[in-house]
CSV table of C-alpha atoms and ligand atoms in Angstrom, one decimal:
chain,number,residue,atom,x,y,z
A,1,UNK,CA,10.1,31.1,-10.0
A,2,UNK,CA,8.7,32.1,-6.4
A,3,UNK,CA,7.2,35.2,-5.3
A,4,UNK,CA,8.9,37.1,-2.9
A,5,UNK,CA,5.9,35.5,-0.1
A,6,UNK,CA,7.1,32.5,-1.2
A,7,UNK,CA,10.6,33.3,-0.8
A,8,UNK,CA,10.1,34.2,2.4
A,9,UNK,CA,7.9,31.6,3.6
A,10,UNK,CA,10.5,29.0,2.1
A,11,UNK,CA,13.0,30.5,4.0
A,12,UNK,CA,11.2,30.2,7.7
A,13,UNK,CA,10.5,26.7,6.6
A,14,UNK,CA,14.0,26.3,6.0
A,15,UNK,CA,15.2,28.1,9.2
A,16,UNK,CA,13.1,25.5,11.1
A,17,UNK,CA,10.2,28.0,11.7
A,18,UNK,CA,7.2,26.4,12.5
A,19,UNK,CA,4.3,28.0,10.8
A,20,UNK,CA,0.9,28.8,12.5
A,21,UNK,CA,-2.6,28.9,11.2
A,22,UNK,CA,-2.2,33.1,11.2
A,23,UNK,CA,0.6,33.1,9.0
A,24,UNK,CA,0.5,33.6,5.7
A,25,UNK,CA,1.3,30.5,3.2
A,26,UNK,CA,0.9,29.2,-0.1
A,27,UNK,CA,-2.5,28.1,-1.2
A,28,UNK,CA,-0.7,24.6,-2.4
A,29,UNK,CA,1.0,24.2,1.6
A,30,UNK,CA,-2.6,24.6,2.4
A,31,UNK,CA,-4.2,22.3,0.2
A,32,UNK,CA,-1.5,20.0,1.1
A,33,UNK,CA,-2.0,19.8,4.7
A,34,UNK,CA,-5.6,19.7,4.6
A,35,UNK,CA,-5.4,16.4,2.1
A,36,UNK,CA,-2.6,14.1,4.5
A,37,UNK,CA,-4.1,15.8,7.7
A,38,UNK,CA,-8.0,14.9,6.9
A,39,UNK,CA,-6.5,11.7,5.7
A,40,UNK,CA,-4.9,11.1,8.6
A,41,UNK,CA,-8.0,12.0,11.1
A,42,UNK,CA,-10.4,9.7,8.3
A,43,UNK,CA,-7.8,6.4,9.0
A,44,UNK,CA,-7.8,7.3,12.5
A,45,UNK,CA,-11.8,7.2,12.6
A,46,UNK,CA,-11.9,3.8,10.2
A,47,UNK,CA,-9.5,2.5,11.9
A,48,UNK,CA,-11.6,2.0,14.3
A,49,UNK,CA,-13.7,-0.6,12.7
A,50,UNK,CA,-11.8,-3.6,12.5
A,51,UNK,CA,-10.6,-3.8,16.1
A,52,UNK,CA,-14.0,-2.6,17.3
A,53,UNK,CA,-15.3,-6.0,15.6
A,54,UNK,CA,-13.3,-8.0,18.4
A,55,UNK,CA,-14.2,-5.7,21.7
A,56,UNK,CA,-16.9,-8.2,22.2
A,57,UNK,CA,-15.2,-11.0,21.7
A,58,UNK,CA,-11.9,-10.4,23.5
A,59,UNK,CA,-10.9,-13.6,25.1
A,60,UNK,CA,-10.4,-11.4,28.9
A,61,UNK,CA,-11.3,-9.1,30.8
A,62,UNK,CA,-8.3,-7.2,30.9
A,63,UNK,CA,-7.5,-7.4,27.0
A,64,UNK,CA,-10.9,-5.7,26.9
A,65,UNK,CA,-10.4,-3.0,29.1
A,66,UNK,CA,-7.2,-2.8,26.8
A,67,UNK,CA,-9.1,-3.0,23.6
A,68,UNK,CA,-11.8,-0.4,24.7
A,69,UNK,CA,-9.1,1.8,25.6
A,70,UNK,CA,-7.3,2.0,22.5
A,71,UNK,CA,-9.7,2.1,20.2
A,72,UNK,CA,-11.2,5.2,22.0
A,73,UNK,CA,-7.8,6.2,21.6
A,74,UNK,CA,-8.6,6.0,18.2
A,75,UNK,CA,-11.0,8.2,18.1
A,76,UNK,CA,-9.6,10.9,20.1
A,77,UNK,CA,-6.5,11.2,17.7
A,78,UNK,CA,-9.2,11.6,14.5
A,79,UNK,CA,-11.0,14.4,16.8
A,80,UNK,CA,-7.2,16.4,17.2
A,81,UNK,CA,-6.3,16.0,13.7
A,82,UNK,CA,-9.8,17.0,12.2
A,83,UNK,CA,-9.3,20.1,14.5
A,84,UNK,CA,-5.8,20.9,13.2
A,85,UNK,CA,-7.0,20.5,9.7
A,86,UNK,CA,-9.9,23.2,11.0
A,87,UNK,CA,-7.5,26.0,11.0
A,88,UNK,CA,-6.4,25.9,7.6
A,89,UNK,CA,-10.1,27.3,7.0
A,90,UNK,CA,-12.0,23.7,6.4
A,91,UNK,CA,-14.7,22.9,8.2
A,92,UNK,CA,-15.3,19.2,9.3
A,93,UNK,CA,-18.3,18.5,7.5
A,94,UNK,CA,-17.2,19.4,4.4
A,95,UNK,CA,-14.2,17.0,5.6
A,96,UNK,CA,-16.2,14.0,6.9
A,97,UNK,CA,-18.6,14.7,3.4
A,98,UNK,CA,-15.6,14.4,1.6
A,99,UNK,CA,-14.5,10.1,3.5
A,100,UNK,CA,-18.4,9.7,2.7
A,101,UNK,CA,-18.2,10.8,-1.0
A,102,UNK,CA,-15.3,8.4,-1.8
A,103,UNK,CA,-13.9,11.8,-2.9
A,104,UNK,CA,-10.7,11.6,0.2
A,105,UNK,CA,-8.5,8.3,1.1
A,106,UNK,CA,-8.4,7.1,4.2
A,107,UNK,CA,-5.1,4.5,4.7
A,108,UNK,CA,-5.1,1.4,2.8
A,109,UNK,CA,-4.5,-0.5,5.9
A,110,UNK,CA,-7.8,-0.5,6.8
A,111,UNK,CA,-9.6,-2.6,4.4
A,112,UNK,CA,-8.3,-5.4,5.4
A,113,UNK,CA,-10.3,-7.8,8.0
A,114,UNK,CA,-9.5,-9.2,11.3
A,115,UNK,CA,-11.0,-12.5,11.0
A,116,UNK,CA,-9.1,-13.9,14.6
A,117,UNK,CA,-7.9,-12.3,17.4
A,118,UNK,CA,-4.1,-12.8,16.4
A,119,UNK,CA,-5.4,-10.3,13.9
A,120,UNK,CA,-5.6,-7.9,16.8
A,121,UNK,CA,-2.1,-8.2,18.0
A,122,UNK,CA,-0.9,-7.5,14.3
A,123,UNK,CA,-2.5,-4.5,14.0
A,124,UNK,CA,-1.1,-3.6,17.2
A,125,UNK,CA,2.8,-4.7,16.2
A,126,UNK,CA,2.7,-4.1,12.7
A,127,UNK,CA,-0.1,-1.3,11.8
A,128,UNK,CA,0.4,1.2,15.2
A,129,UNK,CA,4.6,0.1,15.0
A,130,UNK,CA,4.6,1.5,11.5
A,131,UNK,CA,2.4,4.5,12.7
A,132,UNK,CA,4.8,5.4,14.9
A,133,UNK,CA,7.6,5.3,12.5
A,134,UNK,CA,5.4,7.7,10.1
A,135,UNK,CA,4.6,10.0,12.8
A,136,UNK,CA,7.0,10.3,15.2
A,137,UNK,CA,8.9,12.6,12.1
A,138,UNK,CA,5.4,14.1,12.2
A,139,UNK,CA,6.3,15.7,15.7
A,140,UNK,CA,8.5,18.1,14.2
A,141,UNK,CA,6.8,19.0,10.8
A,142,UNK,CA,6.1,22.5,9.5
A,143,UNK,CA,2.7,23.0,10.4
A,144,UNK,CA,2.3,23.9,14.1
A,145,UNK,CA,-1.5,22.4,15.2
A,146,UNK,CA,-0.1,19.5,13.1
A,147,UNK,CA,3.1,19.1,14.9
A,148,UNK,CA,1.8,19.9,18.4
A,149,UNK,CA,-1.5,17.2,17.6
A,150,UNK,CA,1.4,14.2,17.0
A,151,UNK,CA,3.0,14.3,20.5
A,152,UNK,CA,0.1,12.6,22.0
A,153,UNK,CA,-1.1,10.4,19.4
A,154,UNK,CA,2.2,9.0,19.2
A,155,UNK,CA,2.7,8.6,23.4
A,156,UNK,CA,-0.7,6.7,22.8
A,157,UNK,CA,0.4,4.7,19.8
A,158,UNK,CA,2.9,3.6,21.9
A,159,UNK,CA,0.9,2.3,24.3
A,160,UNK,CA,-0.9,0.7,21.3
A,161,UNK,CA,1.6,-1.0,19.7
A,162,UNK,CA,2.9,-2.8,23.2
A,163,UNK,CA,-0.6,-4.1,24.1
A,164,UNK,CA,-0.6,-5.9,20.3
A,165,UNK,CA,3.6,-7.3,20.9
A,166,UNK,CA,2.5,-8.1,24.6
A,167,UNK,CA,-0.5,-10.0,23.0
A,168,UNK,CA,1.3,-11.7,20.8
A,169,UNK,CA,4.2,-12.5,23.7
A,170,UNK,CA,1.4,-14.2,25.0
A,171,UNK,CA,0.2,-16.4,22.2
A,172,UNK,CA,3.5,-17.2,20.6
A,173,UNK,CA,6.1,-18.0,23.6
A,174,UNK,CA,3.6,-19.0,25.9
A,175,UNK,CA,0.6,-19.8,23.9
A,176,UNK,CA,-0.6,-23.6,22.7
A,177,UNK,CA,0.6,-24.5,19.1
A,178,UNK,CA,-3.0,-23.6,17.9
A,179,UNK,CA,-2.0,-20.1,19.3
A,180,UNK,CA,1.5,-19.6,17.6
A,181,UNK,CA,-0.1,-20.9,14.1
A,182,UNK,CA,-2.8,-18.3,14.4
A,183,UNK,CA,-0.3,-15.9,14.5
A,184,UNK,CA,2.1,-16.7,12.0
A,185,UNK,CA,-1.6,-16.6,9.6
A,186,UNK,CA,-2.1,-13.6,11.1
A,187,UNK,CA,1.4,-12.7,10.3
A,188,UNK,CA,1.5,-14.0,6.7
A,189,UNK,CA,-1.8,-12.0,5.8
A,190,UNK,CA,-0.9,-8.7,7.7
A,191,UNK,CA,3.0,-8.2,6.8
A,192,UNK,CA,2.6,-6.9,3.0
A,193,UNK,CA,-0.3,-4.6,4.1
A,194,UNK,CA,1.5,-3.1,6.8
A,195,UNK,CA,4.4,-2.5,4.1
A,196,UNK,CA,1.9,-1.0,2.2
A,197,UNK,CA,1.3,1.9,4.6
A,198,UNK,CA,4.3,3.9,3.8
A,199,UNK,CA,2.7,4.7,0.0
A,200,UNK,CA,4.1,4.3,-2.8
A,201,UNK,CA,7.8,3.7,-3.7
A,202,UNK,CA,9.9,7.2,-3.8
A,203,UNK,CA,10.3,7.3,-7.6
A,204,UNK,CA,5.8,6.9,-8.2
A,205,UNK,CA,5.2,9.3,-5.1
A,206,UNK,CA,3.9,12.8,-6.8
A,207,UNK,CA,3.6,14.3,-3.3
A,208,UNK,CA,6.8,13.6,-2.0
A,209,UNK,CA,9.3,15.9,-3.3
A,210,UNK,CA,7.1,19.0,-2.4
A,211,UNK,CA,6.2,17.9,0.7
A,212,UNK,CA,9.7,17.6,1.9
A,213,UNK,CA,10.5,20.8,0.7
A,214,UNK,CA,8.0,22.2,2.8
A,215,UNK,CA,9.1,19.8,6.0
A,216,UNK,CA,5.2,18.4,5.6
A,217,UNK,CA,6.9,15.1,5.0
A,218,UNK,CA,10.8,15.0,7.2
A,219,UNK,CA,11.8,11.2,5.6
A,220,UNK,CA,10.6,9.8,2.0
A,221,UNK,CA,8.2,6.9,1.9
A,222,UNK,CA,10.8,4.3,1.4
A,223,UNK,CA,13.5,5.5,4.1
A,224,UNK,CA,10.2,5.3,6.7
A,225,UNK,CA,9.4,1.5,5.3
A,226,UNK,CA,13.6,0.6,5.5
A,227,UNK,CA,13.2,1.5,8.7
A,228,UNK,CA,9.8,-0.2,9.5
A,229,UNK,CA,11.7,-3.8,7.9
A,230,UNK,CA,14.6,-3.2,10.2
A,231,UNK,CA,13.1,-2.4,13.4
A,232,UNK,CA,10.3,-5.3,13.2
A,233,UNK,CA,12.0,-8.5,11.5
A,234,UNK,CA,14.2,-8.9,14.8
A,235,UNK,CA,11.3,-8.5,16.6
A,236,UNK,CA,9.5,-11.8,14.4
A,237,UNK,CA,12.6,-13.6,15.2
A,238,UNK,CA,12.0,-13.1,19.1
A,239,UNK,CA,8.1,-14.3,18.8
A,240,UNK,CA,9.4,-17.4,16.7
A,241,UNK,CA,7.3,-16.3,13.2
A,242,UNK,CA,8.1,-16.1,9.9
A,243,UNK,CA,8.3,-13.1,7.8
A,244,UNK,CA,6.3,-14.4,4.8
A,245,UNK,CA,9.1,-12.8,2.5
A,246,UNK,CA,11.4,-15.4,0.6
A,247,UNK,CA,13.4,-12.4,-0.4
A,248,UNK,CA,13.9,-11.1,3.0
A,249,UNK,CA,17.9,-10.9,3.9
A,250,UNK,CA,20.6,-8.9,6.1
A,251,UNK,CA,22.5,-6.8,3.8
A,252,UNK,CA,25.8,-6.6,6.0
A,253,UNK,CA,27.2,-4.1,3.4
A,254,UNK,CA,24.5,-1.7,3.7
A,255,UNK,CA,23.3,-2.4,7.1
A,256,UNK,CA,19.7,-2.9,6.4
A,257,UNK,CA,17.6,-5.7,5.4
A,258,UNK,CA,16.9,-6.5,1.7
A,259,UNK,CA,13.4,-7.5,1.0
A,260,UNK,CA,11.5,-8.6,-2.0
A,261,UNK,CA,8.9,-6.3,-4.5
A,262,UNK,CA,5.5,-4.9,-3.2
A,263,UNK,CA,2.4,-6.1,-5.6
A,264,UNK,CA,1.6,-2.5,-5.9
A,265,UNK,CA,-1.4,-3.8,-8.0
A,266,UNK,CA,-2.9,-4.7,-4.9
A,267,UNK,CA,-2.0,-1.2,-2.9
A,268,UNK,CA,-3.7,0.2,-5.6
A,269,UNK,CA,-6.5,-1.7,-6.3
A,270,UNK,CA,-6.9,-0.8,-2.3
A,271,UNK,CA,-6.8,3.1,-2.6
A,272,UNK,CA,-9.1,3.4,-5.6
A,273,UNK,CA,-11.7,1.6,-3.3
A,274,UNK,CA,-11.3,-2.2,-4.5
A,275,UNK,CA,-10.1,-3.8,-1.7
A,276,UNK,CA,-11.3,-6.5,0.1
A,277,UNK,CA,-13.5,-4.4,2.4
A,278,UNK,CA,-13.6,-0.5,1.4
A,279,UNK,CA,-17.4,-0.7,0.7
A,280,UNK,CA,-18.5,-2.3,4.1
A,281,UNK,CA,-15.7,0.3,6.0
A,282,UNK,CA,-17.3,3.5,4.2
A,283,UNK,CA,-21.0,1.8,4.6
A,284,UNK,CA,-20.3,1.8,8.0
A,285,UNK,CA,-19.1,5.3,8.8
A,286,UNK,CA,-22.2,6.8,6.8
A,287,UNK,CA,-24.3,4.9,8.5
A,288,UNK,CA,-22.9,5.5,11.9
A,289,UNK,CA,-23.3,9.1,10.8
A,290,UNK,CA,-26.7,9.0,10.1
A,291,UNK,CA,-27.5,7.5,13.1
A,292,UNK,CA,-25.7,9.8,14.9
A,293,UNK,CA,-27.8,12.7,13.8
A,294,UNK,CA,-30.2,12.7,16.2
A,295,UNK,CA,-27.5,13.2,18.9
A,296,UNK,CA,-26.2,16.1,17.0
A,297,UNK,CA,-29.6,18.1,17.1
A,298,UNK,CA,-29.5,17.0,20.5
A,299,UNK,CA,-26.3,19.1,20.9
A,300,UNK,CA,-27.3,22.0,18.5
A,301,UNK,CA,-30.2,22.7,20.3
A,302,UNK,CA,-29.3,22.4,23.8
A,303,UNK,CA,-26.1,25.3,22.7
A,304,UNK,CA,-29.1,27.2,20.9
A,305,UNK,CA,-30.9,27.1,24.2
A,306,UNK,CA,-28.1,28.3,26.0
A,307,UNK,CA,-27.2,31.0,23.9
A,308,UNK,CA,-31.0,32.6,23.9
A,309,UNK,CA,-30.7,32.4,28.1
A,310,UNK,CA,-27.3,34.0,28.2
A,311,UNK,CA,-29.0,36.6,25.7
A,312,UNK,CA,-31.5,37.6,28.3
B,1,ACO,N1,-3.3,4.4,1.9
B,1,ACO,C1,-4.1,5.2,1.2
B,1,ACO,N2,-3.7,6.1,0.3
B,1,ACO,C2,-2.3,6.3,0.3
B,1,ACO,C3,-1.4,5.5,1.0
B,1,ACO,C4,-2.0,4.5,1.8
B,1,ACO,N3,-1.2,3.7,2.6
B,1,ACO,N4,-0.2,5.9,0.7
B,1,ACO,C5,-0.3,6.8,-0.2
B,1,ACO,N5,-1.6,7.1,-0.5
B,1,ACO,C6,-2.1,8.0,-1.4
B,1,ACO,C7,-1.8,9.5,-1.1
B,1,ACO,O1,-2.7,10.0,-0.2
B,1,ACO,C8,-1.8,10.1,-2.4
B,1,ACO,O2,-3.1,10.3,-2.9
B,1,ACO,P1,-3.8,11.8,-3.1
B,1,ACO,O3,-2.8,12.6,-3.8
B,1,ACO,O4,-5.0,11.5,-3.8
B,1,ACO,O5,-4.0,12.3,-1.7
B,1,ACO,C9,-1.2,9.0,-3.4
B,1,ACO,O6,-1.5,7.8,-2.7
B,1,ACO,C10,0.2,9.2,-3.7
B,1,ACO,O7,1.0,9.0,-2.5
B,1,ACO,P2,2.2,10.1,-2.0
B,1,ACO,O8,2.5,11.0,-3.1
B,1,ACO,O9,3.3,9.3,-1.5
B,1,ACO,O10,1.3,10.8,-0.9
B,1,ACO,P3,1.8,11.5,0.4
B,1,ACO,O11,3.0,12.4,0.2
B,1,ACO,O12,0.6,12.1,1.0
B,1,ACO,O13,2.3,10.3,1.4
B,1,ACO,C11,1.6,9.2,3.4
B,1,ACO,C12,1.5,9.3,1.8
B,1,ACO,C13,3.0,8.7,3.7
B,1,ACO,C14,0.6,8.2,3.9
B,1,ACO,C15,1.5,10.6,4.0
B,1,ACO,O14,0.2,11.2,3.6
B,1,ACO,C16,1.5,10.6,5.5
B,1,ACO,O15,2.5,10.5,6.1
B,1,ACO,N6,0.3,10.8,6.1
B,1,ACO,C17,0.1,10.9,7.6
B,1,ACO,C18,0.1,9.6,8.3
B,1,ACO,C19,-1.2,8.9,8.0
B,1,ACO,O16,-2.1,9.3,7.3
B,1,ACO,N7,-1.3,7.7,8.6
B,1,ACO,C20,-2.6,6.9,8.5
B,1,ACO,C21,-2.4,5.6,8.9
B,1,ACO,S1,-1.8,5.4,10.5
B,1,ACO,C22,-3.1,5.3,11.5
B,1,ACO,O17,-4.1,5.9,11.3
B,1,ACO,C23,-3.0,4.5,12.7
């Protein structure tokens, strides 16, 4: 039974009403959106780490400059969306405490490696493409500092996930056969992941039902990954690879494709902190904090500074 707030609160959600971090809501909406949107910013800020392993090592100059550029990108969307998750009332050390803990997710994505640089066109293709499938809905969510933060990461992701099909343009249709192998390795290793990303199936999703109700979440887990299959296996087909999927078929009937059963032991295994790199992902972002201390006394001291001059 819901309060008469609640009632009301529904109802704005309901008439499209975007609600800002003033307004009064539920503590559970708030809870809510500071667990996806800190999650969000942590797999933004990981993410960095296992395209930054191949900036020195890109095979140009210019897919260097294009490598830099994106995973700065990276960076700047975990900076907006730890600041929209600041005006539900959390502050972002309590936040980036929590990704150090073990206590919050981050995506399960990003414990996988990139052991060539095919790897770095997948996560382009198949990690930013599904990205944009999840957030694009994201544009026009509930929460107003959540909604506004997802235009530009998703103009940028866009950008992202051209450079990785551009990349791979390059390798598979005009690349050596060494190239094209590379990729469909890459391919074979990186396609169940990327399925992966979407969560868990509708029916063993405990978040879902609310969050749609409250227009957190627009499309369910498995309508976002339908649509991530359909958009991407005609895009295989042009680079010449193989979706490592026996099961994978047009359904003319339904208009979709049909594809085989996620080993959600795996996904799993990956979000309680088992997969084949969580410990050297979350070693790295403590100790990247700790070295980064020194640079935030720097900062603290230099605003103190100011602050007793401008008191004078
Ligand atoms: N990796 C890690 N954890 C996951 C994943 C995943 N791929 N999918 C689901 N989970 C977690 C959920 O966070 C939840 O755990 P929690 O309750 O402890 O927080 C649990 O599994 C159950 O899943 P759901 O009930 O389906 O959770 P939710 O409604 O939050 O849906 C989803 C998960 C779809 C990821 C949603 O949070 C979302 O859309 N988030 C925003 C997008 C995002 O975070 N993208 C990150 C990767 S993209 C990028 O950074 C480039």
């Amino acid at each position: 039974q819901l309060t008469g707030d609640e009632q009301a609160f529904q109802q704005r959600i309901d008439e499209g009403i975007r609600i800002e971090p003033k307004d009064w809501m539920p503590e559970p909406y708030r809870k809510t959106l500071i667990r996806q949107i800190s999650q969000h910013a942590h797999s933004e800020i990981v993410g960095m780490l296992p395209e930054g392993n191949w900036i020195t090592r890109a095979p140009t100059l210019k897919r260097k400059a294009i490598l830099l550029a994106k995973v700065q990108d990276e960076a700047g969307h975990g900076l907006y969306l730890y600041s929209a998750a600041e005006t539900l009332g959390v502050s972002r050390d309590e936040l980036v405490g929590d990704l150090h803990s073990g206590k919050a997710k981050y995506s399960s994505i990003f414990n996988y490696p990139t052991l060539t640089w095919a790897d770095i066109g997948m996560i382009g293709w198949l990690v930013d493409g599904s990205a944009i499938i999840n957030q694009i809905p994201l544009c026009r969510c509930s929460y107003g500092p959540y909604a506004r933060a997802m235009v530009r990461v998703c103009k940028e992701e866009s950008f992202h996930q051209r450079q990785g099909y551009d990349l791979l343009i390059q390798m598979c249709l005009h690349g050596t056969q060494a190239q094209k192998d590379m990729c469909q390795e890459a391919l074979n290793r990186w396609w169940w992941p990327a399925l992966m990303m979407f969560g868990p199936s509708d029916a063993d999703s405990p978040n879902s039902a609310q969050s749609m109700q409250w227009r957190i979440k627009l499309f369910s887990n498995d309508e976002l990954r339908q649509k991530m299959v359909d958009q991407t296996v005609p895009q295989a087909e042009y680079l010449g690879l193989k979706v490592p999927d026996p099961d994978l078929k047009w359904n003319k009937d339904q208009g979709h494709y049909d594809f085989g059963e996620i080993d959600w032991d795996e996904f799993y295994a990956v979000i309680k902190g088992n997969g084949p790199c969580n410990r050297e992902r979350l070693a790295a972002r403590v100790n990247a904090h700790k070295e980064g201390q020194w640079v935030r006394e720097a900062f603290s001291a230099y605003a103190n500074k100011h602050e007793s001059e401008q008191a004078v």
